[in-house]
């Protein structure tokens, strides 16, 4: 009897009919002899709708109250799933994140899991019940409800798999796995059979929305392999995220990720002396603005420019944070551009073979796309471009790196 941890995404639970179909899928697994812990997301667009509702009553909803509001979405789906299982003749119980023992820090809206007390979960499992856990949530030391960030149910599932010592977590979604690029933007994209943690992490942090980046990190840290597969197309094999990538190593670029809404902030005329970067980035950290690329230009006559990128939604907070220190550091000007996006090519093979950057830049040049900023890791190259050029860039790079072929 194997214990399996699964996760079902919001689109797989969008209405009562789909909840019954997932319950049926879980019931069949139980009848095969497996014990199941299933994490659920909120139904359909519930989370977006709750956020919109909060914005109708408040210009800047309190982060604490917002977390309490949002975590209800997952509670609705977990209870409905449990009831559907009862009707399918399966013993089941729903648990909120707190009841499942998921403890987090107190950073509302993007809390990190600090530990999981599995005692209650294990009691339910031993009692022979399927446990349906409300995803994306936990509880702080002060018993405040927290959420793990958008898409955080993936992280709930992988963290539970680690805590329950499962070798694998199964993430079920509305697509057939991890694709070489977003199929909505690039019709030639195809699902990968497997991919390494590192590559998946780079793809997830640079825009591939199929997996929560933190979930991949937790998987890598605890050696939990992650299967990403379709909820309703049970014949499709899905993608295994694991330690080694073996099947498609020959093609050294594994995927293209993109972000459609990125903003760039430039602090101009900053005196080039020690401590300036710290003075700029500390207030950003305090405001919980996560900064992606940072570039400091070579200084001229003791002055330099500092440029960084943030998610477009974070631009106002970033400008407020940096605006607050602009005078004290003696910066001349604060400029921003909110109409940008990124496109990234990712693959472990890039670390050892030259020429990938040249091919990427040549491809963008041939498309007439201007590169605003470049950043790299060992296994990734990212270019910042105008947002309206992102889809074309993805398609051109997908073809240039022959990703449409096995
Ligand atoms: N319901 C949350 C969201 O939409 C968490 C999740 O789906 O994983 O972001
Ligand atoms: Mg969701």
Short mmCIF file of C-alpha atoms and ligand atoms in Angstrom, two decimals:
data_model
loop_
_atom_site.label_atom_id
_atom_site.label_comp_id
_atom_site.label_asym_id
_atom_site.label_seq_id
_atom_site.Cartn_x
_atom_site.Cartn_y
_atom_site.Cartn_z
CA UNK A 1 0.00 0.00 0.00
CA UNK A 2 1.62 3.13 -1.20
CA UNK A 3 0.92 6.59 0.13
CA UNK A 4 0.47 9.16 -2.65
CA UNK A 5 0.34 12.91 -2.37
CA UNK A 6 -1.57 14.57 -5.17
CA UNK A 7 -2.58 18.12 -6.03
CA UNK A 8 -5.45 19.24 -8.20
CA UNK A 9 -5.40 22.72 -9.73
CA UNK A 10 -8.27 25.20 -9.77
CA UNK A 11 -9.28 24.60 -13.39
CA UNK A 12 -9.66 20.88 -12.64
CA UNK A 13 -12.14 21.82 -9.91
CA UNK A 14 -13.93 24.67 -11.65
CA UNK A 15 -17.46 23.30 -11.16
CA UNK A 16 -19.40 20.57 -9.35
CA UNK A 17 -19.15 18.20 -12.30
CA UNK A 18 -15.35 18.45 -12.39
CA UNK A 19 -15.11 18.02 -8.63
CA UNK A 20 -17.11 14.79 -8.99
CA UNK A 21 -14.80 13.63 -11.79
CA UNK A 22 -11.71 14.25 -9.67
CA UNK A 23 -13.37 12.50 -6.72
CA UNK A 24 -13.97 9.57 -9.02
CA UNK A 25 -10.31 9.57 -10.04
CA UNK A 26 -9.23 9.55 -6.39
CA UNK A 27 -11.76 6.80 -5.59
CA UNK A 28 -10.32 4.57 -8.31
CA UNK A 29 -6.84 5.09 -6.90
CA UNK A 30 -8.05 4.14 -3.42
CA UNK A 31 -9.72 1.00 -4.75
CA UNK A 32 -6.40 0.01 -6.30
CA UNK A 33 -5.03 -0.05 -2.78
CA UNK A 34 -3.25 3.30 -2.50
CA UNK A 35 -3.70 5.75 0.34
CA UNK A 36 -4.22 9.27 -0.90
CA UNK A 37 -3.53 12.74 0.46
CA UNK A 38 -4.85 15.27 -2.06
CA UNK A 39 -4.18 18.99 -1.96
CA UNK A 40 -6.74 21.17 -3.70
CA UNK A 41 -6.63 24.69 -5.13
CA UNK A 42 -9.59 27.04 -5.08
CA UNK A 43 -12.30 26.40 -7.70
CA UNK A 44 -11.63 28.06 -11.07
CA UNK A 45 -10.99 31.78 -10.76
CA UNK A 46 -12.13 32.03 -7.14
CA UNK A 47 -8.88 33.56 -5.90
CA UNK A 48 -8.94 36.27 -8.59
CA UNK A 49 -12.57 36.99 -7.79
CA UNK A 50 -11.88 37.31 -4.07
CA UNK A 51 -8.99 39.69 -4.76
CA UNK A 52 -11.24 41.78 -7.02
CA UNK A 53 -13.89 41.87 -4.30
CA UNK A 54 -11.35 43.04 -1.73
CA UNK A 55 -10.28 45.83 -4.09
CA UNK A 56 -13.89 46.96 -4.37
CA UNK A 57 -14.06 47.68 -0.67
CA UNK A 58 -10.51 48.89 -0.11
CA UNK A 59 -7.89 50.66 -2.21
CA UNK A 60 -5.13 48.79 -0.45
CA UNK A 61 -6.55 45.73 1.31
CA UNK A 62 -4.76 44.75 4.52
CA UNK A 63 -2.39 41.87 3.77
CA UNK A 64 -3.53 40.01 6.89
CA UNK A 65 -7.22 40.27 6.05
CA UNK A 66 -6.55 39.40 2.41
CA UNK A 67 -4.90 36.12 3.44
CA UNK A 68 -7.84 35.18 5.62
CA UNK A 69 -10.17 35.99 2.75
CA UNK A 70 -8.19 34.10 0.09
CA UNK A 71 -7.64 30.94 2.09
CA UNK A 72 -11.41 30.38 2.13
CA UNK A 73 -11.31 29.53 -1.59
CA UNK A 74 -9.33 26.37 -0.90
CA UNK A 75 -11.57 25.50 2.04
CA UNK A 76 -14.61 25.55 -0.23
CA UNK A 77 -13.02 23.13 -2.70
CA UNK A 78 -11.60 20.83 0.00
CA UNK A 79 -14.96 20.40 1.70
CA UNK A 80 -16.84 19.86 -1.58
CA UNK A 81 -14.24 17.30 -2.69
CA UNK A 82 -14.60 15.46 0.60
CA UNK A 83 -18.40 15.36 0.27
CA UNK A 84 -18.08 14.07 -3.30
CA UNK A 85 -15.76 11.31 -2.06
CA UNK A 86 -18.29 10.35 0.61
CA UNK A 87 -20.88 9.94 -2.14
CA UNK A 88 -18.43 7.77 -4.07
CA UNK A 89 -18.26 5.54 -0.99
CA UNK A 90 -14.78 6.62 0.08
CA UNK A 91 -13.91 7.56 3.66
CA UNK A 92 -12.44 11.05 3.55
CA UNK A 93 -11.86 14.12 5.68
CA UNK A 94 -10.93 17.71 4.80
CA UNK A 95 -8.23 19.61 6.65
CA UNK A 96 -7.35 23.29 6.45
CA UNK A 97 -3.66 24.16 6.23
CA UNK A 98 -3.60 24.83 9.97
CA UNK A 99 -5.34 21.54 10.77
CA UNK A 100 -2.84 19.76 8.53
CA UNK A 101 -0.05 21.17 10.73
CA UNK A 102 1.43 23.54 8.16
CA UNK A 103 3.29 26.26 10.05
CA UNK A 104 4.67 29.29 8.24
CA UNK A 105 6.40 32.58 8.88
CA UNK A 106 4.12 35.63 9.12
CA UNK A 107 4.83 37.21 5.72
CA UNK A 108 1.26 37.55 4.47
CA UNK A 109 0.72 36.86 0.79
CA UNK A 110 4.02 35.06 0.33
CA UNK A 111 4.61 33.08 3.49
CA UNK A 112 7.18 30.31 3.59
CA UNK A 113 6.59 26.98 5.26
CA UNK A 114 8.59 26.73 8.49
CA UNK A 115 7.63 23.17 9.37
CA UNK A 116 4.87 20.60 9.17
CA UNK A 117 3.53 18.70 12.14
CA UNK A 118 2.17 15.58 10.49
CA UNK A 119 0.56 14.01 13.60
CA UNK A 120 -3.04 14.74 12.63
CA UNK A 121 -2.46 13.82 8.99
CA UNK A 122 -0.93 10.52 10.00
CA UNK A 123 -3.80 9.72 12.31
CA UNK A 124 -6.27 10.24 9.48
CA UNK A 125 -4.20 8.16 7.08
CA UNK A 126 -3.89 5.31 9.58
CA UNK A 127 -7.65 5.47 10.14
CA UNK A 128 -8.02 4.74 6.43
CA UNK A 129 -9.33 8.10 5.36
CA UNK A 130 -8.41 10.02 2.23
CA UNK A 131 -7.22 13.42 3.43
CA UNK A 132 -8.16 16.46 1.36
CA UNK A 133 -5.92 19.36 2.33
CA UNK A 134 -6.79 22.97 1.50
CA UNK A 135 -3.77 24.18 -0.49
CA UNK A 136 -1.81 27.43 -0.48
CA UNK A 137 -2.20 28.15 3.23
CA UNK A 138 -0.73 27.73 6.63
CA UNK A 139 -0.74 29.31 10.03
CA UNK A 140 1.83 31.54 11.73
CA UNK A 141 3.11 31.18 15.29
CA UNK A 142 0.37 33.59 16.37
CA UNK A 143 -2.29 31.44 14.69
CA UNK A 144 -2.80 33.95 11.93
CA UNK A 145 -3.76 32.47 8.59
CA UNK A 146 -1.15 32.95 5.89
CA UNK A 147 -1.02 32.14 2.19
CA UNK A 148 2.01 30.92 0.24
CA UNK A 149 1.69 33.17 -2.84
CA UNK A 150 -0.24 32.68 -6.05
CA UNK A 151 -0.03 29.09 -7.23
CA UNK A 152 1.13 28.03 -3.77
CA UNK A 153 -0.91 24.83 -3.63
CA UNK A 154 1.88 23.14 -5.57
CA UNK A 155 4.19 23.97 -2.71
CA UNK A 156 1.72 22.62 -0.17
CA UNK A 157 1.69 19.31 -2.03
CA UNK A 158 5.45 18.93 -2.45
CA UNK A 159 6.09 19.98 1.17
CA UNK A 160 3.51 17.46 2.40
CA UNK A 161 5.11 14.74 0.27
CA UNK A 162 8.48 15.59 1.84
CA UNK A 163 7.06 15.62 5.37
CA UNK A 164 5.27 12.29 4.81
CA UNK A 165 8.41 10.80 3.22
CA UNK A 166 6.89 10.17 -0.19
CA UNK A 167 9.31 9.88 -3.08
CA UNK A 168 6.98 11.66 -5.43
CA UNK A 169 4.25 14.27 -5.58
CA UNK A 170 1.68 14.21 -8.37
CA UNK A 171 0.51 17.59 -9.63
CA UNK A 172 -2.63 17.39 -11.79
CA UNK A 173 -3.53 20.30 -13.97
CA UNK A 174 -5.34 21.34 -17.15
CA UNK A 175 -2.29 20.86 -19.35
CA UNK A 176 -0.37 17.70 -20.27
CA UNK A 177 2.77 18.62 -18.35
CA UNK A 178 5.66 21.05 -18.62
CA UNK A 179 5.93 22.36 -22.18
CA UNK A 180 8.94 23.56 -24.14
CA UNK A 181 7.18 26.97 -24.16
CA UNK A 182 3.72 28.27 -23.28
CA UNK A 183 1.49 26.54 -25.87
CA UNK A 184 -0.95 29.47 -25.82
CA UNK A 185 1.81 31.69 -27.18
CA UNK A 186 3.74 29.11 -29.17
CA UNK A 187 1.59 26.46 -30.92
CA UNK A 188 4.68 24.37 -31.76
CA UNK A 189 5.41 23.81 -28.04
CA UNK A 190 5.32 20.21 -26.84
CA UNK A 191 5.31 18.53 -23.43
CA UNK A 192 8.65 17.35 -22.06
CA UNK A 193 8.92 13.81 -20.68
CA UNK A 194 11.27 14.91 -17.92
CA UNK A 195 13.30 17.87 -16.75
CA UNK A 196 15.84 18.55 -13.98
CA UNK A 197 14.99 20.52 -10.84
CA UNK A 198 17.46 23.24 -11.70
CA UNK A 199 16.08 23.73 -15.19
CA UNK A 200 12.51 23.69 -13.92
CA UNK A 201 13.36 26.22 -11.25
CA UNK A 202 14.85 28.58 -13.84
CA UNK A 203 11.79 28.14 -16.05
CA UNK A 204 9.40 28.68 -13.15
CA UNK A 205 11.17 31.78 -11.85
CA UNK A 206 11.32 33.32 -15.32
CA UNK A 207 7.67 32.87 -16.17
CA UNK A 208 6.63 29.25 -16.77
CA UNK A 209 3.42 29.26 -14.80
CA UNK A 210 2.79 25.54 -14.74
CA UNK A 211 4.62 25.12 -11.40
CA UNK A 212 5.12 27.26 -8.31
CA UNK A 213 8.88 27.89 -8.14
CA UNK A 214 8.99 27.28 -4.40
CA UNK A 215 7.51 23.82 -4.96
CA UNK A 216 10.43 22.93 -7.22
CA UNK A 217 12.87 24.22 -4.61
CA UNK A 218 11.27 22.08 -1.92
CA UNK A 219 11.31 19.08 -4.26
CA UNK A 220 15.03 19.54 -4.94
CA UNK A 221 15.81 20.10 -1.28
CA UNK A 222 14.05 16.96 -0.05
CA UNK A 223 14.51 14.78 -3.14
CA UNK A 224 10.81 14.60 -3.94
CA UNK A 225 10.25 13.96 -7.66
CA UNK A 226 7.30 15.90 -9.08
CA UNK A 227 5.03 14.48 -11.76
CA UNK A 228 3.09 17.20 -13.61
CA UNK A 229 0.25 15.64 -15.59
CA UNK A 230 -3.22 16.20 -16.94
CA UNK A 231 -6.18 15.69 -14.60
CA UNK A 232 -8.60 14.39 -17.19
CA UNK A 233 -6.38 13.00 -19.97
CA UNK A 234 -5.16 10.00 -18.02
CA UNK A 235 -3.37 8.55 -21.06
CA UNK A 236 -0.94 11.47 -21.34
CA UNK A 237 2.32 10.60 -19.52
CA UNK A 238 3.06 14.07 -18.13
CA UNK A 239 6.46 15.47 -17.15
CA UNK A 240 8.67 14.18 -14.36
CA UNK A 241 10.73 16.82 -12.57
CA UNK A 242 13.63 15.06 -10.91
CA UNK A 243 17.36 15.01 -10.29
CA UNK A 244 18.75 13.96 -13.62
CA UNK A 245 17.49 14.77 -17.02
CA UNK A 246 18.34 11.97 -19.36
CA UNK A 247 15.86 11.63 -22.16
CA UNK A 248 16.35 14.84 -24.07
CA UNK A 249 19.88 15.81 -23.15
CA UNK A 250 20.96 16.06 -26.76
CA UNK A 251 19.08 19.31 -27.17
CA UNK A 252 20.76 21.59 -24.74
CA UNK A 253 18.05 24.20 -24.61
CA UNK A 254 15.11 22.58 -22.84
CA UNK A 255 12.59 25.34 -22.73
CA UNK A 256 11.64 28.95 -23.31
CA UNK A 257 9.89 30.92 -20.58
CA UNK A 258 8.44 34.39 -20.77
CA UNK A 259 7.00 37.06 -18.52
CA UNK A 260 4.48 39.40 -20.13
CA UNK A 261 4.44 42.18 -17.55
CA UNK A 262 7.71 43.45 -16.22
CA UNK A 263 8.72 46.95 -15.18
CA UNK A 264 12.16 48.53 -15.16
CA UNK A 265 13.30 51.15 -12.69
CA UNK A 266 16.41 53.24 -13.28
CA UNK A 267 18.00 55.34 -10.58
CA UNK A 268 20.08 57.90 -12.47
CA UNK A 269 23.06 59.89 -11.34
CA UNK A 270 23.84 57.95 -8.20
CA UNK A 271 27.10 58.89 -6.47
CA UNK A 272 29.47 55.95 -6.89
CA UNK A 273 30.42 55.20 -3.30
CA UNK A 274 30.12 52.28 -0.91
CA UNK A 275 26.70 51.66 0.62
CA UNK A 276 24.58 53.14 -2.16
CA UNK A 277 23.25 49.81 -3.41
CA UNK A 278 22.43 48.78 0.15
CA UNK A 279 20.52 52.05 0.65
CA UNK A 280 18.46 51.40 -2.46
CA UNK A 281 17.74 47.73 -1.98
CA UNK A 282 17.08 47.60 1.76
CA UNK A 283 13.82 49.60 1.50
CA UNK A 284 12.76 47.37 -1.38
CA UNK A 285 13.32 44.30 0.74
CA UNK A 286 11.39 45.86 3.61
CA UNK A 287 8.50 46.52 1.22
CA UNK A 288 8.71 42.83 0.17
CA UNK A 289 9.32 43.82 -3.43
CA UNK A 290 11.24 41.07 -5.13
CA UNK A 291 13.77 42.41 -7.55
CA UNK A 292 14.84 40.36 -10.55
CA UNK A 293 17.71 41.69 -12.60
CA UNK A 294 20.03 44.35 -11.23
CA UNK A 295 22.53 46.20 -13.39
CA UNK A 296 24.92 48.91 -12.29
CA UNK A 297 26.58 50.82 -15.09
CA UNK A 298 30.27 51.70 -15.12
CA UNK A 299 30.58 55.04 -13.42
CA UNK A 300 31.49 58.27 -15.13
CA UNK A 301 32.80 61.23 -13.16
CA UNK A 302 31.79 59.61 -9.91
CA UNK A 303 28.18 59.03 -10.96
CA UNK A 304 26.51 55.82 -11.99
CA UNK A 305 23.06 54.51 -13.01
CA UNK A 306 21.42 51.60 -11.29
CA UNK A 307 18.70 49.65 -13.09
CA UNK A 308 16.53 46.86 -11.78
CA UNK A 309 13.40 45.02 -12.85
CA UNK A 310 10.30 44.07 -10.86
CA UNK A 311 6.92 42.55 -11.66
CA UNK A 312 4.66 45.25 -13.08
CA UNK A 313 2.31 44.88 -10.12
CA UNK A 314 5.17 45.78 -7.79
CA UNK A 315 6.20 48.95 -9.65
CA UNK A 316 4.28 51.39 -7.44
CA UNK A 317 5.65 49.87 -4.26
CA UNK A 318 9.17 49.89 -5.75
CA UNK A 319 8.95 53.55 -6.75
CA UNK A 320 7.62 54.46 -3.31
CA UNK A 321 10.44 52.55 -1.58
CA UNK A 322 13.24 54.00 -3.70
CA UNK A 323 11.60 57.44 -3.83
CA UNK A 324 11.87 57.54 -0.06
CA UNK A 325 15.66 57.35 -0.15
CA UNK A 326 16.34 59.19 -3.42
CA UNK A 327 17.17 62.51 -1.74
CA UNK A 328 19.28 61.02 1.02
CA UNK A 329 21.53 59.11 -1.40
CA UNK A 330 21.74 62.10 -3.75
CA UNK A 331 20.32 60.37 -6.82
CA UNK A 332 19.39 62.75 -9.63
CA UNK A 333 16.44 61.04 -11.20
CA UNK A 334 14.11 58.08 -10.88
CA UNK A 335 12.79 56.72 -14.20
CA UNK A 336 10.60 53.72 -14.97
CA UNK A 337 9.14 51.79 -17.90
CA UNK A 338 6.17 49.53 -17.25
CA UNK A 339 5.69 48.18 -20.80
CA UNK A 340 8.31 45.44 -20.76
CA UNK A 341 8.48 41.67 -20.73
CA UNK A 342 11.17 39.01 -20.65
CA UNK A 343 12.02 35.96 -22.69
CA UNK A 344 14.41 33.32 -21.34
CA UNK A 345 16.10 30.25 -22.79
CA UNK A 346 16.97 27.52 -20.27
CA UNK A 347 18.99 24.33 -20.37
CA UNK A 348 21.75 22.70 -18.31
CA UNK A 349 23.71 21.98 -21.49
CA UNK A 350 24.29 25.71 -21.94
CA UNK A 351 26.73 25.72 -19.05
CA UNK A 352 29.30 23.72 -21.00
CA UNK A 353 28.79 24.77 -24.60
CA UNK A 354 29.37 28.22 -26.08
CA UNK A 355 27.27 29.93 -28.71
CA UNK A 356 23.84 29.91 -27.10
CA UNK A 357 23.87 33.59 -26.26
CA UNK A 358 25.00 34.50 -29.77
CA UNK A 359 22.23 32.44 -31.29
CA UNK A 360 19.63 34.01 -29.01
CA UNK A 361 20.73 37.57 -29.80
CA UNK A 362 20.94 36.85 -33.53
CA UNK A 363 17.41 35.43 -33.49
CA UNK A 364 16.01 38.50 -31.75
CA UNK A 365 17.94 40.77 -34.11
CA UNK A 366 16.51 38.94 -37.14
CA UNK A 367 13.04 39.58 -35.69
CA UNK A 368 13.87 43.28 -35.30
CA UNK A 369 13.47 43.06 -31.52
CA UNK A 370 15.50 45.42 -29.37
CA UNK A 371 17.06 43.99 -26.20
CA UNK A 372 16.77 46.38 -23.26
CA UNK A 373 18.69 44.34 -20.71
CA UNK A 374 20.38 40.96 -20.55
CA UNK A 375 20.89 38.72 -17.54
CA UNK A 376 22.24 35.21 -17.26
CA UNK A 377 22.80 32.29 -14.93
CA UNK A 378 24.85 29.17 -15.72
CA UNK A 379 21.91 27.60 -17.45
CA UNK A 380 19.74 30.54 -18.52
CA UNK A 381 19.84 33.67 -20.67
CA UNK A 382 17.10 36.27 -20.19
CA UNK A 383 16.42 39.29 -22.39
CA UNK A 384 14.20 42.19 -21.42
CA UNK A 385 12.20 43.42 -24.44
CA UNK A 386 9.09 45.49 -25.12
CA UNK A 387 6.07 43.52 -23.87
CA UNK A 388 4.30 43.45 -27.25
CA UNK A 389 7.32 41.74 -28.82
CA UNK A 390 7.42 38.88 -26.28
CA UNK A 391 5.12 36.38 -28.07
CA UNK A 392 7.02 36.74 -31.36
CA UNK A 393 10.31 36.36 -29.52
CA UNK A 394 9.13 33.13 -27.88
CA UNK A 395 8.07 31.63 -31.21
CA UNK A 396 11.27 32.65 -32.99
CA UNK A 397 13.52 31.27 -30.23
CA UNK A 398 11.51 28.04 -30.02
CA UNK A 399 12.21 27.49 -33.73
CA UNK A 400 15.83 28.68 -33.58
CA UNK A 401 16.67 26.17 -30.84
CA UNK A 402 14.78 23.36 -32.60
CA UNK A 403 12.50 22.78 -29.64
CA UNK A 404 9.65 21.64 -31.83
CA UNK A 405 11.55 18.42 -32.51
CA UNK A 406 12.08 15.53 -30.07
N1 LIG B 1 -5.79 29.51 -5.37
C1 LIG B 1 -4.47 30.06 -5.32
C2 LIG B 1 -4.18 30.81 -6.60
O1 LIG B 1 -5.01 30.87 -7.47
C3 LIG B 1 -3.43 29.01 -5.03
C4 LIG B 1 -3.29 27.95 -6.09
O2 LIG B 1 -4.10 27.84 -6.99
O3 LIG B 1 -2.35 27.17 -6.00
O4 LIG B 1 -3.14 31.36 -6.72
MG1 LIG B 2 -5.10 28.67 -8.86
#
